Coordinates of C-alpha atoms in Angstrom, one line a residue:
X1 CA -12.8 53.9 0.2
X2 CA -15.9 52.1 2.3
X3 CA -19.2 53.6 1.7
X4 CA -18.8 54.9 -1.7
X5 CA -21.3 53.9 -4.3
X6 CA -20.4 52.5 -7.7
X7 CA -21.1 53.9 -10.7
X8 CA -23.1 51.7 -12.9
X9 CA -24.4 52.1 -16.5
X10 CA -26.5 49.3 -18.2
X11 CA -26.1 48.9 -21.9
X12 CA -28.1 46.7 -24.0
X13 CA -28.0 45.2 -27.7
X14 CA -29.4 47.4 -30.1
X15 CA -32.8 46.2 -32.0
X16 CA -32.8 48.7 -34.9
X17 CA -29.7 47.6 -36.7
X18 CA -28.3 44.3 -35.1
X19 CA -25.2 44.9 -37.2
X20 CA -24.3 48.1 -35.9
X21 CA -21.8 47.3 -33.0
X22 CA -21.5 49.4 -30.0
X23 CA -19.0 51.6 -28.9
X24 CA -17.6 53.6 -25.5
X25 CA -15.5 55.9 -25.3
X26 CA -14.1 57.9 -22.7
X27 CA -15.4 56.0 -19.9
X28 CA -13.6 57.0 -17.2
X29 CA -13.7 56.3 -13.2
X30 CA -11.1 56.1 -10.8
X31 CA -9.3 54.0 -8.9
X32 CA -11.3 53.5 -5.9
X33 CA -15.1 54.2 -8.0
X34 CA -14.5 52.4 -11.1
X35 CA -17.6 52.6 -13.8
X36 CA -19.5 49.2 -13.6
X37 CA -21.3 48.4 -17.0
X38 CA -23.6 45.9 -17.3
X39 CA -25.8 44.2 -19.8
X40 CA -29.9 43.1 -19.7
X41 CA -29.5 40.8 -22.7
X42 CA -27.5 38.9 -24.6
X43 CA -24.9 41.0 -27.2
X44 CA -25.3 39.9 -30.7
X45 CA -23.4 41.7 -33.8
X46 CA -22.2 40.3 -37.0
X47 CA -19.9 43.0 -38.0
X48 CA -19.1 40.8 -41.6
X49 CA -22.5 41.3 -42.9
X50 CA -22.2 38.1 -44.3
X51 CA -21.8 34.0 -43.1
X52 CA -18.7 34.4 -41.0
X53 CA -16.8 31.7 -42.6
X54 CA -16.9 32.4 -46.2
X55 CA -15.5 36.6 -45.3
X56 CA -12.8 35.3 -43.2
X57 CA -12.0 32.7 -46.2
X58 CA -11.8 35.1 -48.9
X59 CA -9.9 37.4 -46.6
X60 CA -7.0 34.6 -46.1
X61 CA -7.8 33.5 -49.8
X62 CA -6.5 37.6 -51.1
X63 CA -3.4 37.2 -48.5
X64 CA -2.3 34.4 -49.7
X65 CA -2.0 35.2 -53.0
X66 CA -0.1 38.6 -52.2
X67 CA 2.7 36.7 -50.5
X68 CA 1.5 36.6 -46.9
X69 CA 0.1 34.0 -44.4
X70 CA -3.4 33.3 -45.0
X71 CA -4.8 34.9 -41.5
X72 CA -8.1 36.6 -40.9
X73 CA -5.6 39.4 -39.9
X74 CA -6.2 41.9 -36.9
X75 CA -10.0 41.5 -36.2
X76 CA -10.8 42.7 -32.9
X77 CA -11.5 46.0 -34.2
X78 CA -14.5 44.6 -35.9
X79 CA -15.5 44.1 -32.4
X80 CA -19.4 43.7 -31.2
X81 CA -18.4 45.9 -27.9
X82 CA -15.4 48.3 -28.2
X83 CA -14.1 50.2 -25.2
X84 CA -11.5 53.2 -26.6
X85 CA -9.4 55.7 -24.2
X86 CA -11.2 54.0 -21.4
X87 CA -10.1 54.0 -17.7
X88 CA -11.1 52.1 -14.9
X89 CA -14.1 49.9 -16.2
X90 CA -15.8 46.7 -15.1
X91 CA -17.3 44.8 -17.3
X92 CA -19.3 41.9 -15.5
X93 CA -21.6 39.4 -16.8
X94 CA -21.9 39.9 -20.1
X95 CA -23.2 37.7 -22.8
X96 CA -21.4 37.7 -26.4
X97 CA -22.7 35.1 -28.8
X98 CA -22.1 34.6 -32.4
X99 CA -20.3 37.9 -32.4
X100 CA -18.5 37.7 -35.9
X101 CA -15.2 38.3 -35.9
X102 CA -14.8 39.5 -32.3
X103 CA -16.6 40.1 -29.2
X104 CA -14.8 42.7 -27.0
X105 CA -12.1 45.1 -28.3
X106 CA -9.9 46.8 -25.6
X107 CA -8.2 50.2 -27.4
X108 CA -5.5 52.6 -25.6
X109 CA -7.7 51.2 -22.4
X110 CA -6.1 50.9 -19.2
X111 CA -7.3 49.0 -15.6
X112 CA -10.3 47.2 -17.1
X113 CA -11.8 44.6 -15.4
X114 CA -14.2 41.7 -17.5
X115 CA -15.4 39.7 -14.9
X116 CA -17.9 36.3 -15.1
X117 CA -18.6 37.4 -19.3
X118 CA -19.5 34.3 -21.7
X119 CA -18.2 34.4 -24.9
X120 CA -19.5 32.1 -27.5
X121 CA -18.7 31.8 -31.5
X122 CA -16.5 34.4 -33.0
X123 CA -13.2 34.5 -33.9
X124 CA -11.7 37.1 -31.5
X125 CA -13.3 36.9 -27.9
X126 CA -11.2 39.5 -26.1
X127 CA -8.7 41.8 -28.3
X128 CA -6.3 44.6 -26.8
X129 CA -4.6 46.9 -28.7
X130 CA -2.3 49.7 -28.4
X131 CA 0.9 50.1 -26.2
X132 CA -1.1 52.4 -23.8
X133 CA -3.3 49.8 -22.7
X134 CA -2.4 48.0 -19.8
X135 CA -3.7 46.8 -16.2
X136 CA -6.3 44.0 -17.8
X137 CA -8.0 41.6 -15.6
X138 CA -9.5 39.0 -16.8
X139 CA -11.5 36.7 -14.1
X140 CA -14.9 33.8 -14.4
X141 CA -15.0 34.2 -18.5
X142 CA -16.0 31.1 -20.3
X143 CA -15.2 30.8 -24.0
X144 CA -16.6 27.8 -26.2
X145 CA -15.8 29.0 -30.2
X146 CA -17.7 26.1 -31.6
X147 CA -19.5 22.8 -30.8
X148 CA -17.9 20.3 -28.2
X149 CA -15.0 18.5 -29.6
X150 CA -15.9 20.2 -33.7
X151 CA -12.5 21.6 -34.0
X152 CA -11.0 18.2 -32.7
X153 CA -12.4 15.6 -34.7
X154 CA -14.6 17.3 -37.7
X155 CA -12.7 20.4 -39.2
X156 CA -8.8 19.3 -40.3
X157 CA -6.2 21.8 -38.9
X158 CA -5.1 22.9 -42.6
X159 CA -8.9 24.6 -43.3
X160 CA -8.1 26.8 -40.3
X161 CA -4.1 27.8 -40.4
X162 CA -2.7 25.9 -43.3
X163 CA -0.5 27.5 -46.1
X164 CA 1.9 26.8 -48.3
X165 CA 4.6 26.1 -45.7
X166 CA 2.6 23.3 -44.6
X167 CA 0.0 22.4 -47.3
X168 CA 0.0 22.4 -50.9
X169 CA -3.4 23.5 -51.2
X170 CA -4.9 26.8 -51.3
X171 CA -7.3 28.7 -49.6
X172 CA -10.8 27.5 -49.8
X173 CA -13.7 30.1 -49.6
X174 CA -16.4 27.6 -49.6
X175 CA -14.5 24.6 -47.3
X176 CA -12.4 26.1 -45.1
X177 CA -12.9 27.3 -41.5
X178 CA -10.6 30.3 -41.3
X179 CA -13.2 32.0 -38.8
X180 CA -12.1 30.0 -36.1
X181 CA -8.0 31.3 -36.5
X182 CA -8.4 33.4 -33.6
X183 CA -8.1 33.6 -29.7
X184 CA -9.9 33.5 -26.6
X185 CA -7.6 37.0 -25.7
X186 CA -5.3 38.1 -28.3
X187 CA -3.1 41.3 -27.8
X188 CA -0.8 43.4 -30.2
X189 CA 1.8 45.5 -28.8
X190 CA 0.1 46.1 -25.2
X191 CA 2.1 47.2 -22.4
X192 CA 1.2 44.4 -19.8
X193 CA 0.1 44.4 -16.2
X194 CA -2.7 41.2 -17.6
X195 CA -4.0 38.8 -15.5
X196 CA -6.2 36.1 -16.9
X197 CA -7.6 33.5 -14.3
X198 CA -10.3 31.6 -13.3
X199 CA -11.5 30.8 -16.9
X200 CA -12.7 28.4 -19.0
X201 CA -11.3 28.1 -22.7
X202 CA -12.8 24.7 -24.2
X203 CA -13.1 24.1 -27.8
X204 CA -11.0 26.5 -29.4
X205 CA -8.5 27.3 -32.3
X206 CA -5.9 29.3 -30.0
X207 CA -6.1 30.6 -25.7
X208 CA -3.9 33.0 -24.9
X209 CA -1.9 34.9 -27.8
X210 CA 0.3 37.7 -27.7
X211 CA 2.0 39.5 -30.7
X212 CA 5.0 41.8 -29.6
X213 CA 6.2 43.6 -32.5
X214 CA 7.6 47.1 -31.0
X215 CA 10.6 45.8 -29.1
X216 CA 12.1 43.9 -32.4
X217 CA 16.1 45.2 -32.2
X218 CA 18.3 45.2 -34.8
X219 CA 20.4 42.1 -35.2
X220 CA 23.8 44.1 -34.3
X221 CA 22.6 45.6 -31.0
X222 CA 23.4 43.9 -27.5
X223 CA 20.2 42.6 -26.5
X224 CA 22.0 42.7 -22.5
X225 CA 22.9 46.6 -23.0
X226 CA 19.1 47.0 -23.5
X227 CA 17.7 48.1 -19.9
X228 CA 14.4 46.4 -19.2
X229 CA 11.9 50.1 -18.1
X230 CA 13.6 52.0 -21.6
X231 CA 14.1 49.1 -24.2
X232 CA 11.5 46.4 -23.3
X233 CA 8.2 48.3 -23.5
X234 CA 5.2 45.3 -24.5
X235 CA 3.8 41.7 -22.9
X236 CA 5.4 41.8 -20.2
X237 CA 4.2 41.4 -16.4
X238 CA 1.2 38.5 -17.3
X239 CA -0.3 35.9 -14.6
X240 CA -2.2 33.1 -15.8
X241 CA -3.2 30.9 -12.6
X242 CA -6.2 28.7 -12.4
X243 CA -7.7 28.6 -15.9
X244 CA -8.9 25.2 -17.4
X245 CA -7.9 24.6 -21.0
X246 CA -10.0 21.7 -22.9
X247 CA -10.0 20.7 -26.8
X248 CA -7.4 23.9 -27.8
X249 CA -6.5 22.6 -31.6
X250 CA -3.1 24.6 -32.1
X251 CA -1.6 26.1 -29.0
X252 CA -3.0 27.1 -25.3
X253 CA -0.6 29.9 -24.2
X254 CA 1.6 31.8 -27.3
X255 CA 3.7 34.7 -26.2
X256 CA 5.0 36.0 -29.9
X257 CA 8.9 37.0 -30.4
X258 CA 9.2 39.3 -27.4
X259 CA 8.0 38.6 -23.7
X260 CA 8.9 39.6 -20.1
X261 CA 7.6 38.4 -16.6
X262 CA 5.5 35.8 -17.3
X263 CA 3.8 33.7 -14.5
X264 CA 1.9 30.6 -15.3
X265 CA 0.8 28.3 -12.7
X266 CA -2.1 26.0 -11.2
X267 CA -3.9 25.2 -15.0
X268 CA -5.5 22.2 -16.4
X269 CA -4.9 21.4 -20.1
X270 CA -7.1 18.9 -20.9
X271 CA -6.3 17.2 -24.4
X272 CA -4.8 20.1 -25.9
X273 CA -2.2 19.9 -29.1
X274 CA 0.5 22.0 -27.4
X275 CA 0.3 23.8 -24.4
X276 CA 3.1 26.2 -25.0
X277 CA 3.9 27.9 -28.0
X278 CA 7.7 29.4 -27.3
X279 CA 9.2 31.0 -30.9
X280 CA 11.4 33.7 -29.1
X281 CA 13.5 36.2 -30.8
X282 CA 14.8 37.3 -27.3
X283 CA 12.5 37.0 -24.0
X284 CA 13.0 35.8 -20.5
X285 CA 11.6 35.7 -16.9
X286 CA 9.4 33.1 -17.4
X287 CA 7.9 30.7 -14.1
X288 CA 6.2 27.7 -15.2
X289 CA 4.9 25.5 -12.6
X290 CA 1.9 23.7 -10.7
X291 CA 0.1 23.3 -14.1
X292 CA -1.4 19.6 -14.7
X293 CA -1.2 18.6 -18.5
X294 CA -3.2 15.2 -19.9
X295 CA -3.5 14.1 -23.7
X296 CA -5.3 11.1 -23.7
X297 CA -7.2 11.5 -27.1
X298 CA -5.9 13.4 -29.9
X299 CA -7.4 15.0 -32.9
X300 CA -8.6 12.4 -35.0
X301 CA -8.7 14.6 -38.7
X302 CA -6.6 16.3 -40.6
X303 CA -2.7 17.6 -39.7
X304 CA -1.3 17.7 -35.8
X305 CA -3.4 15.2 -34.9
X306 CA -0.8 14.3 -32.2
X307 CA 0.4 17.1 -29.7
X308 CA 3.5 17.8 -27.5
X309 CA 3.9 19.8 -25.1
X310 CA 6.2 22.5 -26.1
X311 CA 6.1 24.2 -29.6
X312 CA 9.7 26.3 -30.3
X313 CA 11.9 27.9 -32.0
X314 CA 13.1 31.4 -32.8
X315 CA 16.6 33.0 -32.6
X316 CA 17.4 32.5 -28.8
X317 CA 18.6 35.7 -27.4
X318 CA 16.6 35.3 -24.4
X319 CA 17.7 37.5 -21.5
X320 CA 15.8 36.0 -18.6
X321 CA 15.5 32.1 -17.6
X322 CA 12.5 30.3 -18.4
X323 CA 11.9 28.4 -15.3
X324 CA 9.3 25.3 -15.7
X325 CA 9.2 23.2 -12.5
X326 CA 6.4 21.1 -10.6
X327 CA 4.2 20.5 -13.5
X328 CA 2.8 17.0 -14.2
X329 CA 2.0 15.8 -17.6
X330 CA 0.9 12.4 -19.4
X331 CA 1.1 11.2 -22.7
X332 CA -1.5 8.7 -24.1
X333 CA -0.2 8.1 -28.0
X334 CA 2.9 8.6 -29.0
X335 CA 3.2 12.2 -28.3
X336 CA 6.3 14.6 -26.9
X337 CA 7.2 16.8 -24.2
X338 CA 10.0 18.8 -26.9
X339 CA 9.3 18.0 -30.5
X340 CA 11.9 19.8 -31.7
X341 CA 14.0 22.7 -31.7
X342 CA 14.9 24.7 -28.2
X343 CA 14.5 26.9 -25.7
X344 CA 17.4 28.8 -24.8
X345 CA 17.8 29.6 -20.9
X346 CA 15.3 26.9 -19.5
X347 CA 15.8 25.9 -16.4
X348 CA 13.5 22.2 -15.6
X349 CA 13.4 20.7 -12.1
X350 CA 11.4 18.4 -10.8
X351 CA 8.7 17.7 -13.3
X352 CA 6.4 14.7 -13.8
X353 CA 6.4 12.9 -17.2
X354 CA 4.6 9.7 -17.9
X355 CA 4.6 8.6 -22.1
X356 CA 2.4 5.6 -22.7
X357 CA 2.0 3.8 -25.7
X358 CA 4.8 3.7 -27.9
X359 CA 6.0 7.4 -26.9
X360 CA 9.8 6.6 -26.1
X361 CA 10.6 9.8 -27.8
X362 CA 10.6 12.5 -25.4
X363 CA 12.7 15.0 -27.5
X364 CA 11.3 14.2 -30.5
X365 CA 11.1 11.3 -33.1
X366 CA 14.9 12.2 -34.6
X367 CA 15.9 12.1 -30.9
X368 CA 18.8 9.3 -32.1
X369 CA 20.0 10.9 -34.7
X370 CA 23.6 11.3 -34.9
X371 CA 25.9 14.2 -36.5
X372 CA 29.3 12.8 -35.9
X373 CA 29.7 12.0 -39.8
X374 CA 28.2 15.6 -41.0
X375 CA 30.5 18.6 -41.8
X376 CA 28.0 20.9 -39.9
X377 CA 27.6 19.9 -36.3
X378 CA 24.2 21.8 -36.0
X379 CA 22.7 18.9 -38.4
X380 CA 19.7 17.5 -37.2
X381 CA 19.0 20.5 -34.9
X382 CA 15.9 21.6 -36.4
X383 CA 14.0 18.1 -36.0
X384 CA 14.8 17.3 -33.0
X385 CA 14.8 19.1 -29.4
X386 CA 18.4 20.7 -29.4
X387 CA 22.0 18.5 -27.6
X388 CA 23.5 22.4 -27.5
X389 CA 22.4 22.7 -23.5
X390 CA 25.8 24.3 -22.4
X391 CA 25.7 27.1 -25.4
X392 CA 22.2 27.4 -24.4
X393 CA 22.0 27.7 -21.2
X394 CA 19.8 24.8 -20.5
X395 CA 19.3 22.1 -17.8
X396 CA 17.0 19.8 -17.0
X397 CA 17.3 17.5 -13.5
X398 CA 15.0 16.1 -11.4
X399 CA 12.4 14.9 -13.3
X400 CA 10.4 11.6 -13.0
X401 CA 10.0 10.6 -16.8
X402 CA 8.0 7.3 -17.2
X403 CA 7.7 4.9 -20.0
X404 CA 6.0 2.5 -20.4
X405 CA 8.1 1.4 -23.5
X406 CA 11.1 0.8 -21.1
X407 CA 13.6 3.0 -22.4
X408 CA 15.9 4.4 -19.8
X409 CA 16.9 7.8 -18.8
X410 CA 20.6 7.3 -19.3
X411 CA 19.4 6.1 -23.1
X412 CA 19.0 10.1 -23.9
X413 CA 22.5 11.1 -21.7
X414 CA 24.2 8.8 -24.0
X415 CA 22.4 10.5 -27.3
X416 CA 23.9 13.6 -25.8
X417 CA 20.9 14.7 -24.2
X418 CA 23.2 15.8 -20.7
X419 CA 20.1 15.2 -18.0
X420 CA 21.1 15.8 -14.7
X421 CA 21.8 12.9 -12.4
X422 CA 18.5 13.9 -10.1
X423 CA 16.5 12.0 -13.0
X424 CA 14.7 8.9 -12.8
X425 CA 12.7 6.9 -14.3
X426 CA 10.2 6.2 -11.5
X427 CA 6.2 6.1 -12.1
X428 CA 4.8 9.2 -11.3
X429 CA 1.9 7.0 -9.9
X430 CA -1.0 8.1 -12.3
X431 CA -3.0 6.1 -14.6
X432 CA -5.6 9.2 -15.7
X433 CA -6.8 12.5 -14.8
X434 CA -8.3 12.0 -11.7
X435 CA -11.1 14.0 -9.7
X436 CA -9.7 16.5 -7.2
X437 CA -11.8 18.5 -4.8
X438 CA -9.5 21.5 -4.1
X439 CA -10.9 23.3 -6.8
X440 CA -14.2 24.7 -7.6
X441 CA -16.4 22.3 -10.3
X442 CA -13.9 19.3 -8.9
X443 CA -11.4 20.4 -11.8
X444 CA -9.8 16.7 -13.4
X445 CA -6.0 16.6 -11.5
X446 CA -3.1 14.4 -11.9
X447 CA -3.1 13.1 -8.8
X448 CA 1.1 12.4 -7.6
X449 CA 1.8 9.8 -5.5
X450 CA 3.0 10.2 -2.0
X451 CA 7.4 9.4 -2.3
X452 CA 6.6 12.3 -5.0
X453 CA 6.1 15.0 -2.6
X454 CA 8.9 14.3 -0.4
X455 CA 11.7 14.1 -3.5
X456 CA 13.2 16.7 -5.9
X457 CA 16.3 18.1 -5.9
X458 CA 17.5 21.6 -5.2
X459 CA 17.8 24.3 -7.4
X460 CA 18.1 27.9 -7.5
X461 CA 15.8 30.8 -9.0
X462 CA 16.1 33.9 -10.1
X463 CA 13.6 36.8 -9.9
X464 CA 13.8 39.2 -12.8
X465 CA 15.9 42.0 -11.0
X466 CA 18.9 39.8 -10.8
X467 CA 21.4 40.8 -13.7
X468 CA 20.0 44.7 -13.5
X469 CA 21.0 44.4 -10.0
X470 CA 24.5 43.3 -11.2
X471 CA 25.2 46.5 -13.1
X472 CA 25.0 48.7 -9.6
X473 CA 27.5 49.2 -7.1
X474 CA 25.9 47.7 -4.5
X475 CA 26.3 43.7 -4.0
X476 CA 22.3 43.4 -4.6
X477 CA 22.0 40.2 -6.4
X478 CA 21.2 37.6 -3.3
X479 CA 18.2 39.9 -3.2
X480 CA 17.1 38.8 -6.5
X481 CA 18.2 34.6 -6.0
X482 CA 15.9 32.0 -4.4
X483 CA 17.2 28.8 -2.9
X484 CA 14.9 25.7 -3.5
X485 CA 15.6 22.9 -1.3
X486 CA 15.5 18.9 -2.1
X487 CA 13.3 17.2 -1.0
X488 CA 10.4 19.7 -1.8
X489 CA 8.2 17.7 -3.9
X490 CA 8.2 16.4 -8.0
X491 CA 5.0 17.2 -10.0
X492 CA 1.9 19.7 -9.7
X493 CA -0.2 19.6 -6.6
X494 CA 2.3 22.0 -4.2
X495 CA 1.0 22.5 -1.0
X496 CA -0.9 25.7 -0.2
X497 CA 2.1 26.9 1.6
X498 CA 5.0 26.4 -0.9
X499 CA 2.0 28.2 -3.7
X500 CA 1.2 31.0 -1.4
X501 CA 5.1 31.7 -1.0
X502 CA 5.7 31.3 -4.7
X503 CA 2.8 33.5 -5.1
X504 CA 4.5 36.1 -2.8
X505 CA 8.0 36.0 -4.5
X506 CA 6.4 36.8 -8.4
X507 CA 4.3 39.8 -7.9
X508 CA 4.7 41.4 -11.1
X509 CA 1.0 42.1 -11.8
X510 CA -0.8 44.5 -9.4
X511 CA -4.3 43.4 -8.2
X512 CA -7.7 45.2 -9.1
X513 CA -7.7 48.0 -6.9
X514 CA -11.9 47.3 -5.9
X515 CA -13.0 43.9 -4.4
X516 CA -15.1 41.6 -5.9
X517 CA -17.6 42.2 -2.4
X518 CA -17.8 45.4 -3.2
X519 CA -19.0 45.3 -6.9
X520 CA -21.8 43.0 -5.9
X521 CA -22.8 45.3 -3.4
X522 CA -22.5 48.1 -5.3
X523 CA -20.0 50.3 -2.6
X524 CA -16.4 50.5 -2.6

């Protein structure tokens, strides 16, 4: 509604007691007048009460030992800022530094905004909580947990998530780092309707993390008879567009066991260990695509030193496709697109893979290995990105997979890798991340070359109404299918066109209901 003012409240960090965090409560605007809370000075709250890193060690030290994995735990409850039964709040340009464990704490909250916030050490920098909340927005945040490139090449992955299923050792209190185990935003059991775009997440353990405990379903119930509004109620309906990921050490984007109606398009990861963290007990919907992915220099200490791009696993009752298309990816040292493992339901046209260096493994380095000799056919399956693409449901076609070791396409269709016959192994025609001017800051692209964007072959997508549409009387479903041509383009960089009609197809998250104008001017 034009013409009426905002409501703004200014909050600033306490001086008495600079461990005493703050909390709101009740905060409540409306739809059109949300409440628009600002800051004068920079928050600063250590919750712990002591050095950051030696609580969180002692913490994972005492779980350990009881049986569990060493974690710091939930921790965005110890927030610096907490916002409880809140409605239709703004937070905008706030400073959070050295707020141990966590920054910002979202509980039972719904349509919050945190706009243009920097968030510096903790180990938490945005927590939700609660299946109430929902309708987050997320837009111009930076987070930097630690010095540039510190959790790359100076603190070894084990002092931050190691345990006994990957380390002998124990738990340090006095070397290891297990204050950095968190997230830039990390949500248990939310609802959805989160957008996160437009940020910057450099330096850092973990990005985006979501746990999904609630819609767990008992191993002898039909995952298909479960209707998505009644039996799928958390993380679902999340965009991620636009954000640049630099440095991450363990994994960028990490939905947990359960997740619907995920969009992920138009991000940089910039020498990150693996972009997508995928261990599924059943999930679905999933639209990958225009993201540009580079590892040119990986961690030099400690474990997982190398990367890949896909981390997986889980049981594989997905119930929705996973659709990763026009993405653009290259390899400097020996890394992998799939280590290992699978992905049941994905669906990949029309990527851009280049492996440099002595790669030539692009499902994994037990890509070869046979299982004609074993008694159990499934042998194998576990170390290497999974042959079983019928039972599955997965295909891969179209792809431009480059490398520089020689090895031919065909090589992995006569493993039993069953790539479709729209593969090639033609050079992408990148060297390096290259400067692109689209995009504010001149973001680092892979720049495709030009045959690129006039090749790919046709496919055919889904949209998440599809099968429920199936179960009606009506013939419904060509409402719910999308027909992709050839010939429209291999690799990130899409035109503005084909992104604003993608953009158009996967509306799943609503938009913040007052412009950005009108909070800088104060009226709505």
């Amino acid at each position: 509604m034009a013409g009426k003012k905002l409501r703004h409240i200014e909050i600033e960090a306490l001086k008495i007691d600079p461990g005493e965090p703050i909390v709101i409560t009740h905060l409540r605007g409306t739809y059109d007048r949300p409440v628009v809370v600002t800051c004068k000075s920079t928050i600063s709250v250590n919750t712990f009460g002591i050095p950051a890193h030696t609580a969180s060690n002692r913490i994972a030290q005492l779980r350990q030992e009881n049986g569990f994995y060493p974690s710091v735990g939930q921790v965005s409850d110890q927030a610096a800022l907490t916002l409880s039964n809140c409605q239709f709040v703004v937070l905008i340009g706030l400073n959070f530094d050295k707020c141990w464990p966590a920054a910002l704490n979202l509980d039972n909250c719904q349509n919050i905004a945190v706009l243009d916030c920097t968030f510096g050490a903790c180990t938490v920098a945005i927590g939700a909580n609660g299946i109430d909340t929902r309708d987050i927005w997320v837009e111009g945040c930076t987070f930097n947990q630690t010095d540039k490139r510190r959790l790359w090449d100076k603190i070894k992955w084990q002092q931050v998530h190691g345990s006994f299923e990957n380390s002998d050792e124990k738990v340090s209190v006095e070397d290891d780092q297990r204050q950095f185990d968190g997230d830039f935003f990390r949500a248990w059991n939310i609802a959805g309707n989160v957008t996160i775009r437009d940020c910057d997440i450099a330096d850092a353990f973990n990005g985006i993390h979501f746990f999904n405990s609630v819609d767990d379903l008992p191993d002898d119930e039909d995952r298909m008879a479960v209707r998505f509004n009644n039996g799928r109620r958390s993380a679902s309906n999340v965009l991620i567009e636009n954000n640049r990921f630099a440095r991450i050490r363990d994994n960028c984007i990490e939905p947990e066991d359960h997740a619907w109606n995920w969009v992920v398009r138009s991000n940089t990861f910039d020498n990150c260990y693996a972009p997508y963290s995928f261990e599924l007990q059943r999930a679905g919907w999933f639209y990958i695509y225009d993201n540009h992915h580079w590892l040119e220099k990986p961690a030099t200490v400690g474990g997982r030193k190398g990367g890949s791009g896909f981390k997986l696993g889980g049981r594989q009752n997905n119930e929705g496709d996973f659709y990763i298309f026009n993405n653009s990816w290259l390899f400097e040292h020996g890394e992998r697109l799939f280590r290992k493992r699978a992905l049941g339901r994905m669906k990949h046209f029309n990527n851009a893979v280049k492996l440099k260096k002595g790669t030539r493994r692009l499902f994994g380095s037990a890509w070869m290995r046979q299982n004609e000799y074993c008694d159990d056919p499934a042998e194998g399956e576990d170390q290497r990105f999974t042959r079983r693409w019928k039972d599955l449901g997965i295909s891969i076609d179209g792809d431009w997979i480059h490398e520089l070791g020689g090895l031919d396409w065909r090589d992995y269709v006569k493993a039993g890798y069953n790539l479709g016959d729209g593969t090639t192994n033609k050079d992408p025609g990148y060297s390096r991340p290259t400067k692109r001017p689209r995009r504010k800051n001149a973001e680092m692209w892979l720049e495709p070359s030009a045959e690129m964007q006039v090749k790919g072959v046709a496919w055919t997508m889904r949209l998440p109404g599809y099968e429920e549409a199936g179960k009606g009387k009506g013939t419904f479903q060509k409402d719910y299918e999308i027909a992709i041509p050839e010939e429209s383009g291999v690799g990130a960089g899409m035109s503005d066109d084909r992104l604003a009609n993608f953009r158009e197809l996967l509306r799943f998250v609503p938009d913040f209901p007052v412009s950005r104008s009108s909070l800088d001017g104060g009226t709505a």
